[in-house]
Amino acid sequence: MSLTDKAIARIRRMIREGELLPGSKLPPEQQLAAELGLSRNLMREAVKSLVVARVLEIRRGDGTYVTSLAPGLLLEGLGGAVELLQGDTVLELTEVRRLFEPAATALAATRITDEDLAEVERHLAAMRDARDDVELLVQHDAAFHRAVIRATRNETLATLLEHISGRTLSARAWRGLADADAAGRTVAEHEAIHRALVARDPNLAQAAALLHVDTTERWLREHLAAGEPAPADPGTRPDRARTS
């Protein structure tokens, strides 16, 4: 471990052990460096790294503060990492989505409010109207699931699924472009999820969400097994993928 890494670890330990609380201001650089037995250069490097990780924030003219440490903030970097995954990892992410999203949908069924349901219904209606527009359909598909997951009132779960599911949008768009019947089945699967949420039935909601995610996963497995390359982005068309 480098000296900078040790400095980072020590500051993180101070936060973890409650010496530095969320939103609190760090001591002046020179004082903190002396307390930790570090040079000011090492302290600056450690602070810069923790700012990138959204653990600290520098307020110009005021000082350095611990952030709110909210899950949505600390897990922000996960999205960037997921975007860089290569090869067939989109299938692995679809598997992870299958493990998490049905359980999250079941939890949402026990906590969803009428206001939450109204938002879910808006996106479902938009999906019905966008049956002939794959890109728009996929956008409202993603928004539908975000609304459902937000209804869990679990920010950590919502953030994780947002980053994981976002990377699988390419597979969903790819399926919509390649499979003429995909739009109708997708809307029907979302309607089943919606009915379960309206009924506040967690078991039914979990089953409907599992069927929905499993359908996409099985389709993706079949096409990857047939030699189709994994889609790189939501705009990747099967015919382009074959010739690229």
PDB file of C-alpha atoms in Angstrom:
ATOM      1  CA  MET A   1       0.000   0.000   0.000  1.00  0.00           C
ATOM      2  CA  SER A   2       1.416   3.385  -1.000  1.00  0.00           C
ATOM      3  CA  LEU A   3       1.657   6.258   1.460  1.00  0.00           C
ATOM      4  CA  THR A   4      -1.226   7.963  -0.338  1.00  0.00           C
ATOM      5  CA  ASP A   5      -3.357   4.816   0.011  1.00  0.00           C
ATOM      6  CA  LYS A   6      -2.529   4.700   3.711  1.00  0.00           C
ATOM      7  CA  ALA A   7      -3.579   8.335   4.054  1.00  0.00           C
ATOM      8  CA  ILE A   8      -6.862   7.594   2.281  1.00  0.00           C
ATOM      9  CA  ALA A   9      -7.453   4.591   4.536  1.00  0.00           C
ATOM     10  CA  ARG A  10      -6.858   6.677   7.656  1.00  0.00           C
ATOM     11  CA  ILE A  11      -9.303   9.386   6.612  1.00  0.00           C
ATOM     12  CA  ARG A  12     -11.894   6.753   5.693  1.00  0.00           C
ATOM     13  CA  ARG A  13     -11.410   5.131   9.105  1.00  0.00           C
ATOM     14  CA  MET A  14     -11.993   8.496  10.795  1.00  0.00           C
ATOM     15  CA  ILE A  15     -15.289   8.775   8.932  1.00  0.00           C
ATOM     16  CA  ARG A  16     -16.259   5.157   9.609  1.00  0.00           C
ATOM     17  CA  GLU A  17     -15.541   5.492  13.331  1.00  0.00           C
ATOM     18  CA  GLY A  18     -17.476   8.744  13.653  1.00  0.00           C
ATOM     19  CA  GLU A  19     -14.589  11.153  14.144  1.00  0.00           C
ATOM     20  CA  LEU A  20     -15.700  12.892  10.959  1.00  0.00           C
ATOM     21  CA  LEU A  21     -19.479  12.921  10.483  1.00  0.00           C
ATOM     22  CA  PRO A  22     -21.438  13.389   7.231  1.00  0.00           C
ATOM     23  CA  GLY A  23     -21.520  17.080   6.383  1.00  0.00           C
ATOM     24  CA  SER A  24     -18.742  17.956   8.840  1.00  0.00           C
ATOM     25  CA  LYS A  25     -15.784  20.157   7.955  1.00  0.00           C
ATOM     26  CA  LEU A  26     -12.276  18.693   7.982  1.00  0.00           C
ATOM     27  CA  PRO A  27      -9.608  20.435  10.058  1.00  0.00           C
ATOM     28  CA  PRO A  28      -7.290  22.708   8.074  1.00  0.00           C
ATOM     29  CA  GLU A  29      -4.954  20.786   5.779  1.00  0.00           C
ATOM     30  CA  GLN A  30      -1.810  21.530   7.783  1.00  0.00           C
ATOM     31  CA  GLN A  31      -3.440  20.553  11.082  1.00  0.00           C
ATOM     32  CA  LEU A  32      -4.923  17.305   9.731  1.00  0.00           C
ATOM     33  CA  ALA A  33      -1.628  16.376   8.077  1.00  0.00           C
ATOM     34  CA  ALA A  34       0.196  16.887  11.358  1.00  0.00           C
ATOM     35  CA  GLU A  35      -2.389  14.887  13.314  1.00  0.00           C
ATOM     36  CA  LEU A  36      -2.059  11.971  10.914  1.00  0.00           C
ATOM     37  CA  GLY A  37       1.709  12.249  10.614  1.00  0.00           C
ATOM     38  CA  LEU A  38       1.561  12.952   6.887  1.00  0.00           C
ATOM     39  CA  SER A  39       3.144  15.490   4.583  1.00  0.00           C
ATOM     40  CA  ARG A  40       0.868  18.158   3.151  1.00  0.00           C
ATOM     41  CA  ASN A  41       1.461  16.768  -0.363  1.00  0.00           C
ATOM     42  CA  LEU A  42       0.270  13.326   0.716  1.00  0.00           C
ATOM     43  CA  MET A  43      -2.728  14.875   2.410  1.00  0.00           C
ATOM     44  CA  ARG A  44      -3.641  16.754  -0.787  1.00  0.00           C
ATOM     45  CA  GLU A  45      -3.391  13.580  -2.847  1.00  0.00           C
ATOM     46  CA  ALA A  46      -5.559  11.673  -0.366  1.00  0.00           C
ATOM     47  CA  VAL A  47      -8.171  14.430  -0.345  1.00  0.00           C
ATOM     48  CA  LYS A  48      -8.245  14.567  -4.167  1.00  0.00           C
ATOM     49  CA  SER A  49      -8.866  10.821  -4.355  1.00  0.00           C
ATOM     50  CA  LEU A  50     -11.666  11.000  -1.806  1.00  0.00           C
ATOM     51  CA  VAL A  51     -13.242  13.924  -3.663  1.00  0.00           C
ATOM     52  CA  VAL A  52     -13.335  11.804  -6.845  1.00  0.00           C
ATOM     53  CA  ALA A  53     -14.948   9.006  -4.801  1.00  0.00           C
ATOM     54  CA  ARG A  54     -17.604  11.493  -3.566  1.00  0.00           C
ATOM     55  CA  VAL A  55     -16.528  10.971   0.046  1.00  0.00           C
ATOM     56  CA  LEU A  56     -15.235  14.522   0.399  1.00  0.00           C
ATOM     57  CA  GLU A  57     -16.102  17.787  -1.318  1.00  0.00           C
ATOM     58  CA  ILE A  58     -14.057  20.965  -1.562  1.00  0.00           C
ATOM     59  CA  ARG A  59     -15.967  24.199  -1.121  1.00  0.00           C
ATOM     60  CA  ARG A  60     -13.840  26.990  -2.547  1.00  0.00           C
ATOM     61  CA  GLY A  61     -13.017  29.620   0.012  1.00  0.00           C
ATOM     62  CA  ASP A  62     -14.568  27.554   2.792  1.00  0.00           C
ATOM     63  CA  GLY A  63     -12.714  24.262   3.184  1.00  0.00           C
ATOM     64  CA  THR A  64     -13.111  20.523   2.731  1.00  0.00           C
ATOM     65  CA  TYR A  65     -16.225  18.727   3.950  1.00  0.00           C
ATOM     66  CA  VAL A  66     -17.431  15.174   4.288  1.00  0.00           C
ATOM     67  CA  THR A  67     -20.302  14.667   1.841  1.00  0.00           C
ATOM     68  CA  SER A  68     -23.725  13.398   2.853  1.00  0.00           C
ATOM     69  CA  LEU A  69     -22.407   9.851   2.186  1.00  0.00           C
ATOM     70  CA  ALA A  70     -25.793   9.046   0.651  1.00  0.00           C
ATOM     71  CA  PRO A  71     -25.888   5.782  -1.333  1.00  0.00           C
ATOM     72  CA  GLY A  72     -26.777   7.581  -4.550  1.00  0.00           C
ATOM     73  CA  LEU A  73     -23.643   9.689  -4.178  1.00  0.00           C
ATOM     74  CA  LEU A  74     -21.155   7.037  -3.067  1.00  0.00           C
ATOM     75  CA  LEU A  75     -22.347   4.496  -5.643  1.00  0.00           C
ATOM     76  CA  GLU A  76     -22.235   7.026  -8.472  1.00  0.00           C
ATOM     77  CA  GLY A  77     -18.970   5.608  -9.744  1.00  0.00           C
ATOM     78  CA  LEU A  78     -20.547   2.198 -10.233  1.00  0.00           C
ATOM     79  CA  GLY A  79     -22.364   3.419 -13.340  1.00  0.00           C
ATOM     80  CA  GLY A  80     -19.121   4.483 -14.982  1.00  0.00           C
ATOM     81  CA  ALA A  81     -17.530   1.151 -14.165  1.00  0.00           C
ATOM     82  CA  VAL A  82     -20.465  -0.841 -15.531  1.00  0.00           C
ATOM     83  CA  GLU A  83     -20.366   1.127 -18.798  1.00  0.00           C
ATOM     84  CA  LEU A  84     -16.790  -0.019 -19.386  1.00  0.00           C
ATOM     85  CA  LEU A  85     -17.504  -3.728 -18.991  1.00  0.00           C
ATOM     86  CA  GLN A  86     -16.586  -5.622 -22.125  1.00  0.00           C
ATOM     87  CA  GLY A  87     -17.714  -8.675 -24.078  1.00  0.00           C
ATOM     88  CA  ASP A  88     -20.542 -10.844 -22.844  1.00  0.00           C
ATOM     89  CA  THR A  89     -20.757  -9.155 -19.442  1.00  0.00           C
ATOM     90  CA  VAL A  90     -24.123  -7.735 -20.526  1.00  0.00           C
ATOM     91  CA  LEU A  91     -25.426 -11.253 -19.996  1.00  0.00           C
ATOM     92  CA  GLU A  92     -23.896 -11.350 -16.507  1.00  0.00           C
ATOM     93  CA  LEU A  93     -25.579  -8.039 -15.728  1.00  0.00           C
ATOM     94  CA  THR A  94     -28.884  -9.442 -16.960  1.00  0.00           C
ATOM     95  CA  GLU A  95     -28.408 -12.341 -14.542  1.00  0.00           C
ATOM     96  CA  VAL A  96     -27.754  -9.894 -11.715  1.00  0.00           C
ATOM     97  CA  ARG A  97     -30.857  -7.959 -12.713  1.00  0.00           C
ATOM     98  CA  ARG A  98     -32.859 -11.201 -12.550  1.00  0.00           C
ATOM     99  CA  LEU A  99     -31.626 -11.793  -9.000  1.00  0.00           C
ATOM    100  CA  PHE A 100     -32.383  -8.301  -7.707  1.00  0.00           C
ATOM    101  CA  GLU A 101     -35.279  -6.796  -9.642  1.00  0.00           C
ATOM    102  CA  PRO A 102     -38.032  -9.349  -8.877  1.00  0.00           C
ATOM    103  CA  ALA A 103     -37.270  -9.118  -5.152  1.00  0.00           C
ATOM    104  CA  ALA A 104     -37.247  -5.323  -5.379  1.00  0.00           C
ATOM    105  CA  THR A 105     -40.590  -5.365  -7.208  1.00  0.00           C
ATOM    106  CA  ALA A 106     -42.049  -7.540  -4.444  1.00  0.00           C
ATOM    107  CA  LEU A 107     -40.819  -5.035  -1.851  1.00  0.00           C
ATOM    108  CA  ALA A 108     -42.315  -2.184  -3.880  1.00  0.00           C
ATOM    109  CA  ALA A 109     -45.701  -3.927  -3.809  1.00  0.00           C
ATOM    110  CA  THR A 110     -45.719  -3.639  -0.010  1.00  0.00           C
ATOM    111  CA  ARG A 111     -44.720   0.039   0.045  1.00  0.00           C
ATOM    112  CA  ILE A 112     -46.054   1.616  -3.130  1.00  0.00           C
ATOM    113  CA  THR A 113     -48.310   4.652  -2.724  1.00  0.00           C
ATOM    114  CA  ASP A 114     -51.118   5.861  -4.948  1.00  0.00           C
ATOM    115  CA  GLU A 115     -48.805   8.613  -6.185  1.00  0.00           C
ATOM    116  CA  ASP A 116     -46.141   6.039  -7.066  1.00  0.00           C
ATOM    117  CA  LEU A 117     -48.721   3.961  -8.905  1.00  0.00           C
ATOM    118  CA  ALA A 118     -49.826   6.990 -10.905  1.00  0.00           C
ATOM    119  CA  GLU A 119     -46.257   7.466 -12.147  1.00  0.00           C
ATOM    120  CA  VAL A 120     -45.951   3.773 -13.037  1.00  0.00           C
ATOM    121  CA  GLU A 121     -49.252   4.000 -14.923  1.00  0.00           C
ATOM    122  CA  ARG A 122     -48.054   7.054 -16.883  1.00  0.00           C
ATOM    123  CA  HIS A 123     -45.048   5.167 -18.175  1.00  0.00           C
ATOM    124  CA  LEU A 124     -47.123   2.088 -18.932  1.00  0.00           C
ATOM    125  CA  ALA A 125     -49.517   4.215 -21.011  1.00  0.00           C
ATOM    126  CA  ALA A 126     -46.542   5.752 -22.812  1.00  0.00           C
ATOM    127  CA  MET A 127     -45.223   2.266 -23.571  1.00  0.00           C
ATOM    128  CA  ARG A 128     -48.539   1.308 -25.151  1.00  0.00           C
ATOM    129  CA  ASP A 129     -48.371   4.412 -27.347  1.00  0.00           C
ATOM    130  CA  ALA A 130     -44.755   3.687 -28.342  1.00  0.00           C
ATOM    131  CA  ARG A 131     -45.184   0.115 -29.579  1.00  0.00           C
ATOM    132  CA  ASP A 132     -43.878   1.104 -33.023  1.00  0.00           C
ATOM    133  CA  ASP A 133     -40.953   3.187 -31.728  1.00  0.00           C
ATOM    134  CA  VAL A 134     -38.358   0.901 -30.154  1.00  0.00           C
ATOM    135  CA  GLU A 135     -36.140   3.620 -28.716  1.00  0.00           C
ATOM    136  CA  LEU A 136     -39.055   5.453 -27.100  1.00  0.00           C
ATOM    137  CA  LEU A 137     -40.507   2.176 -25.855  1.00  0.00           C
ATOM    138  CA  VAL A 138     -37.201   1.262 -24.188  1.00  0.00           C
ATOM    139  CA  GLN A 139     -36.969   4.715 -22.581  1.00  0.00           C
ATOM    140  CA  HIS A 140     -40.384   4.334 -20.964  1.00  0.00           C
ATOM    141  CA  ASP A 141     -39.581   0.703 -20.107  1.00  0.00           C
ATOM    142  CA  ALA A 142     -36.601   1.948 -18.086  1.00  0.00           C
ATOM    143  CA  ALA A 143     -38.642   4.769 -16.528  1.00  0.00           C
ATOM    144  CA  PHE A 144     -41.379   2.287 -15.560  1.00  0.00           C
ATOM    145  CA  HIS A 145     -38.866   0.162 -13.653  1.00  0.00           C
ATOM    146  CA  ARG A 146     -37.213   3.187 -12.035  1.00  0.00           C
ATOM    147  CA  ALA A 147     -40.611   4.288 -10.734  1.00  0.00           C
ATOM    148  CA  VAL A 148     -41.253   0.805  -9.344  1.00  0.00           C
ATOM    149  CA  ILE A 149     -37.855   0.543  -7.667  1.00  0.00           C
ATOM    150  CA  ARG A 150     -38.127   4.039  -6.171  1.00  0.00           C
ATOM    151  CA  ALA A 151     -41.331   2.852  -4.514  1.00  0.00           C
ATOM    152  CA  THR A 152     -39.214   0.491  -2.369  1.00  0.00           C
ATOM    153  CA  ARG A 153     -37.943   3.580  -0.488  1.00  0.00           C
ATOM    154  CA  ASN A 154     -34.531   1.858  -0.503  1.00  0.00           C
ATOM    155  CA  GLU A 155     -31.973   4.248  -1.996  1.00  0.00           C
ATOM    156  CA  THR A 156     -29.143   1.722  -1.998  1.00  0.00           C
ATOM    157  CA  LEU A 157     -31.184  -0.847  -3.890  1.00  0.00           C
ATOM    158  CA  ALA A 158     -32.508   1.776  -6.308  1.00  0.00           C
ATOM    159  CA  THR A 159     -29.005   3.047  -7.082  1.00  0.00           C
ATOM    160  CA  LEU A 160     -27.563  -0.418  -7.645  1.00  0.00           C
ATOM    161  CA  LEU A 161     -30.388  -1.442  -9.953  1.00  0.00           C
ATOM    162  CA  GLU A 162     -30.251   1.830 -11.863  1.00  0.00           C
ATOM    163  CA  HIS A 163     -26.632   1.220 -12.818  1.00  0.00           C
ATOM    164  CA  ILE A 164     -27.069  -2.488 -13.499  1.00  0.00           C
ATOM    165  CA  SER A 165     -30.289  -2.138 -15.493  1.00  0.00           C
ATOM    166  CA  GLY A 166     -29.008   0.843 -17.438  1.00  0.00           C
ATOM    167  CA  ARG A 167     -26.347  -1.306 -19.089  1.00  0.00           C
ATOM    168  CA  THR A 168     -28.964  -3.889 -20.124  1.00  0.00           C
ATOM    169  CA  LEU A 169     -30.993  -1.292 -22.043  1.00  0.00           C
ATOM    170  CA  SER A 170     -28.912  -2.123 -25.118  1.00  0.00           C
ATOM    171  CA  ALA A 171     -30.064  -5.748 -24.984  1.00  0.00           C
ATOM    172  CA  ARG A 172     -33.688  -4.673 -24.635  1.00  0.00           C
ATOM    173  CA  ALA A 173     -33.395  -2.300 -27.604  1.00  0.00           C
ATOM    174  CA  TRP A 174     -31.601  -4.976 -29.611  1.00  0.00           C
ATOM    175  CA  ARG A 175     -34.400  -7.433 -28.902  1.00  0.00           C
ATOM    176  CA  GLY A 176     -37.001  -4.874 -29.941  1.00  0.00           C
ATOM    177  CA  LEU A 177     -35.260  -4.253 -33.255  1.00  0.00           C
ATOM    178  CA  ALA A 178     -34.752  -7.944 -34.023  1.00  0.00           C
ATOM    179  CA  ASP A 179     -38.018  -9.416 -32.742  1.00  0.00           C
ATOM    180  CA  ALA A 180     -41.199  -8.097 -34.372  1.00  0.00           C
ATOM    181  CA  ASP A 181     -43.369  -9.428 -31.540  1.00  0.00           C
ATOM    182  CA  ALA A 182     -41.196  -8.099 -28.719  1.00  0.00           C
ATOM    183  CA  ALA A 183     -43.066  -4.813 -28.227  1.00  0.00           C
ATOM    184  CA  GLY A 184     -46.431  -6.465 -27.646  1.00  0.00           C
ATOM    185  CA  ARG A 185     -45.006  -9.031 -25.238  1.00  0.00           C
ATOM    186  CA  THR A 186     -43.033  -6.372 -23.382  1.00  0.00           C
ATOM    187  CA  VAL A 187     -46.124  -4.230 -22.835  1.00  0.00           C
ATOM    188  CA  ALA A 188     -48.110  -7.273 -21.696  1.00  0.00           C
ATOM    189  CA  GLU A 189     -45.397  -8.215 -19.189  1.00  0.00           C
ATOM    190  CA  HIS A 190     -45.381  -4.687 -17.771  1.00  0.00           C
ATOM    191  CA  GLU A 191     -49.155  -4.731 -17.513  1.00  0.00           C
ATOM    192  CA  ALA A 192     -48.872  -7.893 -15.398  1.00  0.00           C
ATOM    193  CA  ILE A 193     -46.384  -6.188 -13.088  1.00  0.00           C
ATOM    194  CA  HIS A 194     -48.672  -3.184 -12.812  1.00  0.00           C
ATOM    195  CA  ARG A 195     -51.696  -5.335 -11.902  1.00  0.00           C
ATOM    196  CA  ALA A 196     -49.714  -7.006  -9.133  1.00  0.00           C
ATOM    197  CA  LEU A 197     -48.632  -3.620  -7.772  1.00  0.00           C
ATOM    198  CA  VAL A 198     -52.197  -2.337  -7.819  1.00  0.00           C
ATOM    199  CA  ALA A 199     -53.211  -5.427  -5.843  1.00  0.00           C
ATOM    200  CA  ARG A 200     -50.298  -4.814  -3.427  1.00  0.00           C
ATOM    201  CA  ASP A 201     -49.450  -8.506  -3.856  1.00  0.00           C
ATOM    202  CA  PRO A 202     -45.686  -9.043  -3.347  1.00  0.00           C
ATOM    203  CA  ASN A 203     -45.678 -12.688  -4.466  1.00  0.00           C
ATOM    204  CA  LEU A 204     -47.521 -11.904  -7.675  1.00  0.00           C
ATOM    205  CA  ALA A 205     -45.328  -8.848  -8.276  1.00  0.00           C
ATOM    206  CA  GLN A 206     -42.165 -10.891  -7.844  1.00  0.00           C
ATOM    207  CA  ALA A 207     -43.415 -13.599 -10.201  1.00  0.00           C
ATOM    208  CA  ALA A 208     -44.433 -11.068 -12.876  1.00  0.00           C
ATOM    209  CA  ALA A 209     -41.091  -9.262 -12.686  1.00  0.00           C
ATOM    210  CA  LEU A 210     -39.168 -12.538 -12.805  1.00  0.00           C
ATOM    211  CA  LEU A 211     -41.045 -13.645 -15.913  1.00  0.00           C
ATOM    212  CA  HIS A 212     -40.337 -10.297 -17.562  1.00  0.00           C
ATOM    213  CA  VAL A 213     -36.587 -10.257 -16.862  1.00  0.00           C
ATOM    214  CA  ASP A 214     -36.244 -13.955 -17.641  1.00  0.00           C
ATOM    215  CA  THR A 215     -37.795 -13.455 -21.079  1.00  0.00           C
ATOM    216  CA  THR A 216     -35.131 -10.909 -22.026  1.00  0.00           C
ATOM    217  CA  GLU A 217     -32.357 -13.046 -20.572  1.00  0.00           C
ATOM    218  CA  ARG A 218     -33.414 -16.159 -22.470  1.00  0.00           C
ATOM    219  CA  TRP A 219     -33.699 -14.183 -25.717  1.00  0.00           C
ATOM    220  CA  LEU A 220     -30.228 -12.725 -25.176  1.00  0.00           C
ATOM    221  CA  ARG A 221     -28.702 -16.131 -24.407  1.00  0.00           C
ATOM    222  CA  GLU A 222     -30.168 -17.619 -27.584  1.00  0.00           C
ATOM    223  CA  HIS A 223     -28.823 -14.847 -29.796  1.00  0.00           C
ATOM    224  CA  LEU A 224     -25.381 -14.821 -28.220  1.00  0.00           C
ATOM    225  CA  ALA A 225     -25.245 -18.604 -28.622  1.00  0.00           C
ATOM    226  CA  ALA A 226     -26.096 -18.139 -32.301  1.00  0.00           C
ATOM    227  CA  GLY A 227     -22.999 -15.995 -32.736  1.00  0.00           C
ATOM    228  CA  GLU A 228     -24.494 -12.510 -32.523  1.00  0.00           C
ATOM    229  CA  PRO A 229     -22.134 -10.082 -30.748  1.00  0.00           C
ATOM    230  CA  ALA A 230     -23.382  -8.502 -27.533  1.00  0.00           C
ATOM    231  CA  PRO A 231     -24.932  -5.063 -28.203  1.00  0.00           C
ATOM    232  CA  ALA A 232     -22.648  -2.175 -27.309  1.00  0.00           C
ATOM    233  CA  ASP A 233     -25.240   0.555 -26.857  1.00  0.00           C
ATOM    234  CA  PRO A 234     -28.998   1.174 -27.125  1.00  0.00           C
ATOM    235  CA  GLY A 235     -28.561   2.242 -30.743  1.00  0.00           C
ATOM    236  CA  THR A 236     -26.854  -0.958 -31.879  1.00  0.00           C
ATOM    237  CA  ARG A 237     -28.944  -2.677 -34.524  1.00  0.00           C
ATOM    238  CA  PRO A 238     -28.555  -6.385 -35.191  1.00  0.00           C
ATOM    239  CA  ASP A 239     -27.752  -5.797 -38.866  1.00  0.00           C
ATOM    240  CA  ARG A 240     -25.058  -3.277 -37.951  1.00  0.00           C
ATOM    241  CA  ALA A 241     -23.667  -5.593 -35.316  1.00  0.00           C
ATOM    242  CA  ARG A 242     -23.307  -8.421 -37.844  1.00  0.00           C
ATOM    243  CA  THR A 243     -21.364  -6.280 -40.298  1.00  0.00           C
ATOM    244  CA  SER A 244     -19.164  -4.442 -37.818  1.00  0.00           C
TER     245      SER A 244
END
